[in-house]
Amino acid sequence: MPTSEYDGNGNGLTRIEVGDDEEGHPTVKAQTIDELHSLQKKKSAPSTPKGTFPASNSVFTEERNKQQLESISASLASLTRESGPKVVKGDPAARKFEGSRVEHVPHQILTPTIAVSDSALKFTHVLYNLSPAELYEQAIKYEKGSFITSTGALATLSGAKTGRCPRDKRVVKDDVTKNELWWGKGSPNIEMDEHSFMVNRERAVDYLNSLDKVFVNDQFLNWDPENKIKVRIVSARAYHSLFMHNMCIRPTPEELENFGTPDFTIYNAGQFPCNRYTHYMTSSTSIDLSLARKEMVILGTQYAGEMKKGLFSLMHYLMPKRQILSLHSGCNMGKGGDVALFFGLSGTGKTTLSTDHNRYLIGDDEHCWSESGVSNIEGGCYAKCIDLSRENEPDIWNAIKFGTVLENVVFDEHFREVDYTDKSVTENTRAAYPIEYIPNVKLPCVGPHPKNVILLACDAFGVLPPVSRLNLSQTMYHFISGYTALVAGTEEGIEEPKATFSACFGAAFIMLHPTKYAAMLAEKMQNHGANGWLVNTGWSGGSYGCGNRIKLSYTRKIIDAIHSGSLLDAEYKKTEIFGLEIPNKVEGVPSEILEPENTWSDKQAYKDTLLKLAGLFNKNFETFTIGENNQVTEEILAAGPIIGDA
C-alpha cells in the first residue's frame, strides 16, 4: 500500500513502493533515469595476461592505463616544449572518465623552449581503440555527413579530397635515405628536408593537442608473427579511426596490454592545412614520411586512403631490409593449398578476381613474401564501389554491413539505400571492411609459397591476348612495366585510350628502385617454381569505343584454368611484336577471342594499334636501368616488344 512522507514544509507526499509488475517480473533497481542509464552498460571483462598481478587486477589495470596514457602523451609531445600534453581517457561529452590521467610526460628538450601555451593548460581526451559501435556513435553525433545506410554500414565524406594526392607526398632525404631510396626521374619519392618535416609535424601535433579529443588506434601490420609491425594512428575523426580499425590488424586485449612503444606513428591532422610558405610545400596538402623518425604527418586532406598507403610505403622500405618482398597484390589460396598472387592497377579486377568464393582469401591488396611463404600486411579490404552489384561481386556486396566504412557514396535520403552507380561525389567510391567479413577468408592471413603469379592489365587498346604464359624474363619485364590503360570518362580530356605504367604495379608506394623488387620476385619465383601469367581484362575486337570489354565470366574461366593447372598442358602459339605465348584453348572461353587479331575486322588497324602500344612500352622502359648485371639487362629488355620483327 502507498504510504505518506512529508517534505521539509510538512506537505504530505505519496511514496510508491517498488515491487513486481503485473506479470510478476521484478522492476528495475534504479531511482533516477541517470541511474537507469548507468545499468545499461557494463565494464568489459578484464583481460590480464596470465601470471600478471592476478590478485590485484584493479591495481594492474590502473597502472596499465597510466602507461598507455604516458605513451600517447609522448607521441603527442611537441618537440619544442618540455613535455607532452595532459591526457585523459574518455569522451569529453561524458560525465565520467577512466581513472587514469597523465599530467605531462617529460622528454628531451630541443632548443628553443617555448613558454607554456593555452593547450598546455587543458586535458586532451583520448578515445583509445574504440569499438566500431562506439565510433559509429562518435561519427553520427559529431561529424557532419555521417549516416547509417540501409545495410548498417557507416557512410562518410572525405571532404574536398576524394583520392590520394601523390604530388603532395614528401619523403625526408637524409644521409641514409639519399643512398637507399629511389630518387629522380620516374620515382614517386619527392624529397623534403628534416627541418621542413619537423615544421609540419609541429603543426599537426599542435592542431591535435588543441582539440578536446583525439582518437588513438594501436594496431599491427603483417600477419607474419615474426615480422609484425606495431603502428599507432592519432586522428581527429571517428571516420579515420574506424577506417584504420578495419584496415590494420586488430590486436587482442592481451596484445593491447603489452603493446608498448609503437614502431611507427601517423599524425593525421587532415582537417588542418599545411603552411604553403613552408619549404617544399606546393599546396595546402602535404603527406610527409620520415623513416628516421618512424613517423608520418598528414595535413590538408581527409581522404583516409592516405594512411593506408602511407603504411604500405613504410613496408616497402622495411621488409626488403629483412629480405622479404613487399607486394601490391591480391592473394588467395585453393583448397589444395595452391596460392596465387594477383597484380594489377586500379580497374584491372585485382580485388574482384582475388575475392573468389571457391578459394580462400588471404588478402586483396598488400602482401609480403618471405622465406616462410606469403602473409597479408593488412587486416581489412578496401574495395572500389562504383557500379558494384550483388550479381558480379557477391562477397564484396555482402561485406557492406555494420562496421564497414562507405566513402563518398550517394544514397536515398529516406531509406538510406546506396546507389552504387551514382558518381555525384566521385567515381572513387570505396568500402573499407574487416577481412573476416569475407566468408571464405583464410585466418590467420598467411599461406605457403605462391604457385602462380598473375599480372592483370586492362588493355583498352584491345591488342593484348586475354591470357598469355610468361617466362621468367617476361614476368620481370611486365612486372617492372606495370601496364594498364585509362579510357574516356575516367579522367577529364581523355577521348581515346591512354596507356599508363606504374612500376611493380604500385609505383606510388615503392621506396626502392623497381629493379630491386623485380630481382627479389624473380629469385623467389625461381626458387619455388612459380608460373607467370599476363591476363588482359580489357578490350577485345577493337579499342575502347569500337571493341567490347572481355566478359568477366570469361576472365574467371581463365583464372580457374590457371588455378587448376590445366593451362600448363595447353598448346601455345607465339604472337608477333610482344612475343607472348597464347593457348589454343581454354575451357568455357570462345577460342576465337584468345588471339586478338582474330577479333578485329580491320586487320591493318590492329597492326597499327599493336605497334603503337609496343612503342609506348619501349618508351616507358627507357626510365629504368637494370643494375650492374648486363646479362640480366639484356634478358629483360629482350622480353619486351620488338618492333623490328613487325
PDB file of N, CA and C in Angstrom, residues 20-77:
ATOM      1  N   ASP A  20       7.110  -5.924  -7.816  1.00  0.00           N
ATOM      2  CA  ASP A  20       6.965  -6.611  -9.091  1.00  0.00           C
ATOM      3  C   ASP A  20       5.904  -5.929  -9.938  1.00  0.00           C
ATOM      4  N   ASP A  21       6.008  -6.108 -11.289  1.00  0.00           N
ATOM      5  CA  ASP A  21       4.979  -5.553 -12.160  1.00  0.00           C
ATOM      6  C   ASP A  21       3.801  -6.531 -12.211  1.00  0.00           C
ATOM      7  N   GLU A  22       2.810  -6.228 -13.054  1.00  0.00           N
ATOM      8  CA  GLU A  22       1.575  -7.007 -13.065  1.00  0.00           C
ATOM      9  C   GLU A  22       1.802  -8.460 -13.457  1.00  0.00           C
ATOM     10  N   GLU A  23       2.871  -8.742 -14.259  1.00  0.00           N
ATOM     11  CA  GLU A  23       3.138 -10.114 -14.675  1.00  0.00           C
ATOM     12  C   GLU A  23       4.145 -10.806 -13.768  1.00  0.00           C
ATOM     13  N   GLY A  24       4.506 -10.135 -12.694  1.00  0.00           N
ATOM     14  CA  GLY A  24       5.405 -10.759 -11.731  1.00  0.00           C
ATOM     15  C   GLY A  24       6.881 -10.563 -12.004  1.00  0.00           C
ATOM     16  N   HIS A  25       7.234  -9.745 -13.040  1.00  0.00           N
ATOM     17  CA  HIS A  25       8.644  -9.511 -13.321  1.00  0.00           C
ATOM     18  C   HIS A  25       9.166  -8.412 -12.407  1.00  0.00           C
ATOM     19  N   PRO A  26      10.362  -8.566 -11.845  1.00  0.00           N
ATOM     20  CA  PRO A  26      10.910  -7.510 -10.990  1.00  0.00           C
ATOM     21  C   PRO A  26      11.101  -6.223 -11.776  1.00  0.00           C
ATOM     22  N   THR A  27      10.831  -5.101 -11.162  1.00  0.00           N
ATOM     23  CA  THR A  27      11.068  -3.812 -11.819  1.00  0.00           C
ATOM     24  C   THR A  27      12.521  -3.416 -11.640  1.00  0.00           C
ATOM     25  N   VAL A  28      12.942  -2.405 -12.373  1.00  0.00           N
ATOM     26  CA  VAL A  28      14.353  -2.016 -12.368  1.00  0.00           C
ATOM     27  C   VAL A  28      14.785  -1.501 -11.003  1.00  0.00           C
ATOM     28  N   LYS A  29      16.050  -1.721 -10.702  1.00  0.00           N
ATOM     29  CA  LYS A  29      16.625  -1.280  -9.434  1.00  0.00           C
ATOM     30  C   LYS A  29      17.291   0.070  -9.638  1.00  0.00           C
ATOM     31  N   ALA A  30      16.489   1.071  -9.925  1.00  0.00           N
ATOM     32  CA  ALA A  30      17.006   2.414 -10.157  1.00  0.00           C
ATOM     33  C   ALA A  30      16.015   3.434  -9.624  1.00  0.00           C
ATOM     34  N   GLN A  31      16.543   4.527  -9.074  1.00  0.00           N
ATOM     35  CA  GLN A  31      15.701   5.582  -8.520  1.00  0.00           C
ATOM     36  C   GLN A  31      15.605   6.787  -9.444  1.00  0.00           C
ATOM     37  N   THR A  32      16.574   6.904 -10.411  1.00  0.00           N
ATOM     38  CA  THR A  32      16.569   8.031 -11.342  1.00  0.00           C
ATOM     39  C   THR A  32      16.844   7.512 -12.744  1.00  0.00           C
ATOM     40  N   ILE A  33      16.550   8.353 -13.742  1.00  0.00           N
ATOM     41  CA  ILE A  33      16.793   7.958 -15.124  1.00  0.00           C
ATOM     42  C   ILE A  33      18.283   7.807 -15.388  1.00  0.00           C
ATOM     43  N   ASP A  34      19.122   8.662 -14.754  1.00  0.00           N
ATOM     44  CA  ASP A  34      20.565   8.536 -14.916  1.00  0.00           C
ATOM     45  C   ASP A  34      21.064   7.221 -14.339  1.00  0.00           C
ATOM     46  N   GLU A  35      20.497   6.833 -13.196  1.00  0.00           N
ATOM     47  CA  GLU A  35      20.889   5.565 -12.589  1.00  0.00           C
ATOM     48  C   GLU A  35      20.467   4.399 -13.485  1.00  0.00           C
ATOM     49  N   LEU A  36      19.302   4.536 -14.121  1.00  0.00           N
ATOM     50  CA  LEU A  36      18.849   3.507 -15.051  1.00  0.00           C
ATOM     51  C   LEU A  36      19.814   3.383 -16.220  1.00  0.00           C
ATOM     52  N   HIS A  37      20.246   4.542 -16.764  1.00  0.00           N
ATOM     53  CA  HIS A  37      21.188   4.525 -17.873  1.00  0.00           C
ATOM     54  C   HIS A  37      22.516   3.904 -17.463  1.00  0.00           C
ATOM     55  N   SER A  38      22.895   4.099 -16.202  1.00  0.00           N
ATOM     56  CA  SER A  38      24.161   3.533 -15.743  1.00  0.00           C
ATOM     57  C   SER A  38      24.126   2.012 -15.710  1.00  0.00           C
ATOM     58  N   LEU A  39      22.918   1.443 -15.602  1.00  0.00           N
ATOM     59  CA  LEU A  39      22.793  -0.014 -15.594  1.00  0.00           C
ATOM     60  C   LEU A  39      22.885  -0.612 -16.994  1.00  0.00           C
ATOM     61  N   GLN A  40      22.766   0.266 -18.015  1.00  0.00           N
ATOM     62  CA  GLN A  40      22.687  -0.217 -19.385  1.00  0.00           C
ATOM     63  C   GLN A  40      24.016  -0.770 -19.887  1.00  0.00           C
ATOM     64  N   LYS A  41      25.126  -0.236 -19.382  1.00  0.00           N
ATOM     65  CA  LYS A  41      26.444  -0.660 -19.836  1.00  0.00           C
ATOM     66  C   LYS A  41      27.181  -1.334 -18.691  1.00  0.00           C
ATOM     67  N   LYS A  42      27.973  -2.305 -19.022  1.00  0.00           N
ATOM     68  CA  LYS A  42      28.817  -2.930 -18.015  1.00  0.00           C
ATOM     69  C   LYS A  42      30.250  -2.924 -18.509  1.00  0.00           C
ATOM     70  N   LYS A  43      31.180  -2.993 -17.606  1.00  0.00           N
ATOM     71  CA  LYS A  43      32.586  -2.974 -17.947  1.00  0.00           C
ATOM     72  C   LYS A  43      32.950  -4.231 -18.730  1.00  0.00           C
ATOM     73  N   SER A  44      33.833  -4.065 -19.704  1.00  0.00           N
ATOM     74  CA  SER A  44      34.321  -5.230 -20.421  1.00  0.00           C
ATOM     75  C   SER A  44      35.093  -6.120 -19.465  1.00  0.00           C
ATOM     76  N   ALA A  45      35.051  -7.422 -19.723  1.00  0.00           N
ATOM     77  CA  ALA A  45      35.761  -8.361 -18.861  1.00  0.00           C
ATOM     78  C   ALA A  45      37.249  -8.071 -18.890  1.00  0.00           C
ATOM     79  N   PRO A  46      37.921  -8.093 -17.729  1.00  0.00           N
ATOM     80  CA  PRO A  46      39.364  -7.844 -17.722  1.00  0.00           C
ATOM     81  C   PRO A  46      40.089  -8.911 -18.507  1.00  0.00           C
ATOM     82  N   SER A  47      41.207  -8.527 -19.097  1.00  0.00           N
ATOM     83  CA  SER A  47      41.955  -9.469 -19.938  1.00  0.00           C
ATOM     84  C   SER A  47      43.421  -9.483 -19.535  1.00  0.00           C
ATOM     85  N   THR A  48      43.651  -9.585 -18.231  1.00  0.00           N
ATOM     86  CA  THR A  48      45.011  -9.575 -17.714  1.00  0.00           C
ATOM     87  C   THR A  48      45.761 -10.818 -18.182  1.00  0.00           C
ATOM     88  N   PRO A  49      46.973 -10.659 -18.725  1.00  0.00           N
ATOM     89  CA  PRO A  49      47.743 -11.840 -19.122  1.00  0.00           C
ATOM     90  C   PRO A  49      48.006 -12.742 -17.932  1.00  0.00           C
ATOM     91  N   LYS A  50      48.082 -14.023 -18.209  1.00  0.00           N
ATOM     92  CA  LYS A  50      48.296 -14.990 -17.143  1.00  0.00           C
ATOM     93  C   LYS A  50      49.601 -14.693 -16.418  1.00  0.00           C
ATOM     94  N   GLY A  51      49.531 -14.776 -15.087  1.00  0.00           N
ATOM     95  CA  GLY A  51      50.720 -14.590 -14.270  1.00  0.00           C
ATOM     96  C   GLY A  51      51.038 -13.149 -13.967  1.00  0.00           C
ATOM     97  N   THR A  52      50.202 -12.210 -14.430  1.00  0.00           N
ATOM     98  CA  THR A  52      50.475 -10.791 -14.207  1.00  0.00           C
ATOM     99  C   THR A  52      49.485 -10.215 -13.211  1.00  0.00           C
ATOM    100  N   PHE A  53      49.917  -9.955 -12.015  1.00  0.00           N
ATOM    101  CA  PHE A  53      49.102  -9.351 -10.955  1.00  0.00           C
ATOM    102  C   PHE A  53      47.733 -10.007 -10.819  1.00  0.00           C
ATOM    103  N   PRO A  54      47.628 -11.314 -10.702  1.00  0.00           N
ATOM    104  CA  PRO A  54      46.311 -11.957 -10.648  1.00  0.00           C
ATOM    105  C   PRO A  54      45.508 -11.567  -9.426  1.00  0.00           C
ATOM    106  N   ALA A  55      46.180 -11.227  -8.314  1.00  0.00           N
ATOM    107  CA  ALA A  55      45.450 -10.944  -7.079  1.00  0.00           C
ATOM    108  C   ALA A  55      45.065  -9.484  -6.953  1.00  0.00           C
ATOM    109  N   SER A  56      45.605  -8.636  -7.805  1.00  0.00           N
ATOM    110  CA  SER A  56      45.312  -7.198  -7.675  1.00  0.00           C
ATOM    111  C   SER A  56      45.080  -6.614  -9.057  1.00  0.00           C
ATOM    112  N   ASN A  57      44.058  -7.130  -9.730  1.00  0.00           N
ATOM    113  CA  ASN A  57      43.807  -6.741 -11.103  1.00  0.00           C
ATOM    114  C   ASN A  57      43.499  -5.258 -11.242  1.00  0.00           C
ATOM    115  N   SER A  58      42.773  -4.683 -10.294  1.00  0.00           N
ATOM    116  CA  SER A  58      42.427  -3.268 -10.397  1.00  0.00           C
ATOM    117  C   SER A  58      43.668  -2.387 -10.336  1.00  0.00           C
ATOM    118  N   VAL A  59      44.635  -2.788  -9.512  1.00  0.00           N
ATOM    119  CA  VAL A  59      45.885  -2.024  -9.423  1.00  0.00           C
ATOM    120  C   VAL A  59      46.644  -2.136 -10.740  1.00  0.00           C
ATOM    121  N   PHE A  60      46.682  -3.356 -11.265  1.00  0.00           N
ATOM    122  CA  PHE A  60      47.370  -3.559 -12.531  1.00  0.00           C
ATOM    123  C   PHE A  60      46.699  -2.773 -13.658  1.00  0.00           C
ATOM    124  N   THR A  61      45.361  -2.800 -13.714  1.00  0.00           N
ATOM    125  CA  THR A  61      44.628  -2.080 -14.755  1.00  0.00           C
ATOM    126  C   THR A  61      44.909  -0.590 -14.689  1.00  0.00           C
ATOM    127  N   GLU A  62      44.943  -0.048 -13.470  1.00  0.00           N
ATOM    128  CA  GLU A  62      45.242   1.380 -13.303  1.00  0.00           C
ATOM    129  C   GLU A  62      46.646   1.697 -13.810  1.00  0.00           C
ATOM    130  N   GLU A  63      47.578   0.831 -13.473  1.00  0.00           N
ATOM    131  CA  GLU A  63      48.955   1.044 -13.915  1.00  0.00           C
ATOM    132  C   GLU A  63      49.066   0.900 -15.432  1.00  0.00           C
ATOM    133  N   ARG A  64      48.357  -0.090 -15.979  1.00  0.00           N
ATOM    134  CA  ARG A  64      48.366  -0.282 -17.437  1.00  0.00           C
ATOM    135  C   ARG A  64      47.806   0.942 -18.149  1.00  0.00           C
ATOM    136  N   ASN A  65      46.683   1.475 -17.654  1.00  0.00           N
ATOM    137  CA  ASN A  65      46.099   2.671 -18.258  1.00  0.00           C
ATOM    138  C   ASN A  65      47.060   3.850 -18.185  1.00  0.00           C
ATOM    139  N   LYS A  66      47.738   3.963 -17.073  1.00  0.00           N
ATOM    140  CA  LYS A  66      48.686   5.069 -16.909  1.00  0.00           C
ATOM    141  C   LYS A  66      49.834   4.951 -17.908  1.00  0.00           C
ATOM    142  N   GLN A  67      50.338   3.731 -18.084  1.00  0.00           N
ATOM    143  CA  GLN A  67      51.428   3.518 -19.033  1.00  0.00           C
ATOM    144  C   GLN A  67      50.981   3.809 -20.466  1.00  0.00           C
ATOM    145  N   GLN A  68      49.756   3.404 -20.808  1.00  0.00           N
ATOM    146  CA  GLN A  68      49.234   3.695 -22.138  1.00  0.00           C
ATOM    147  C   GLN A  68      49.146   5.197 -22.368  1.00  0.00           C
ATOM    148  N   LEU A  69      48.629   5.907 -21.363  1.00  0.00           N
ATOM    149  CA  LEU A  69      48.480   7.354 -21.496  1.00  0.00           C
ATOM    150  C   LEU A  69      49.837   8.049 -21.568  1.00  0.00           C
ATOM    151  N   GLU A  70      50.807   7.569 -20.820  1.00  0.00           N
ATOM    152  CA  GLU A  70      52.146   8.144 -20.886  1.00  0.00           C
ATOM    153  C   GLU A  70      52.730   7.970 -22.294  1.00  0.00           C
ATOM    154  N   SER A  71      52.495   6.794 -22.882  1.00  0.00           N
ATOM    155  CA  SER A  71      52.983   6.534 -24.232  1.00  0.00           C
ATOM    156  C   SER A  71      52.302   7.449 -25.249  1.00  0.00           C
ATOM    157  N   ILE A  72      50.988   7.637 -25.094  1.00  0.00           N
ATOM    158  CA  ILE A  72      50.246   8.508 -26.011  1.00  0.00           C
ATOM    159  C   ILE A  72      50.665   9.966 -25.828  1.00  0.00           C
ATOM    160  N   SER A  73      50.857  10.388 -24.585  1.00  0.00           N
ATOM    161  CA  SER A  73      51.307  11.754 -24.328  1.00  0.00           C
ATOM    162  C   SER A  73      52.668  12.000 -24.971  1.00  0.00           C
ATOM    163  N   ALA A  74      53.544  10.994 -24.878  1.00  0.00           N
ATOM    164  CA  ALA A  74      54.854  11.124 -25.504  1.00  0.00           C
ATOM    165  C   ALA A  74      54.732  11.229 -27.016  1.00  0.00           C
ATOM    166  N   SER A  75      53.793  10.478 -27.600  1.00  0.00           N
ATOM    167  CA  SER A  75      53.580  10.556 -29.050  1.00  0.00           C
ATOM    168  C   SER A  75      53.117  11.944 -29.467  1.00  0.00           C
ATOM    169  N   LEU A  76      52.291  12.571 -28.626  1.00  0.00           N
ATOM    170  CA  LEU A  76      51.728  13.883 -28.947  1.00  0.00           C
ATOM    171  C   LEU A  76      52.607  15.038 -28.482  1.00  0.00           C
ATOM    172  N   ALA A  77      53.802  14.730 -27.993  1.00  0.00           N
ATOM    173  CA  ALA A  77      54.663  15.779 -27.451  1.00  0.00           C
ATOM    174  C   ALA A  77      55.152  16.717 -28.549  1.00  0.00           C
TER     175      ALA A  77
END
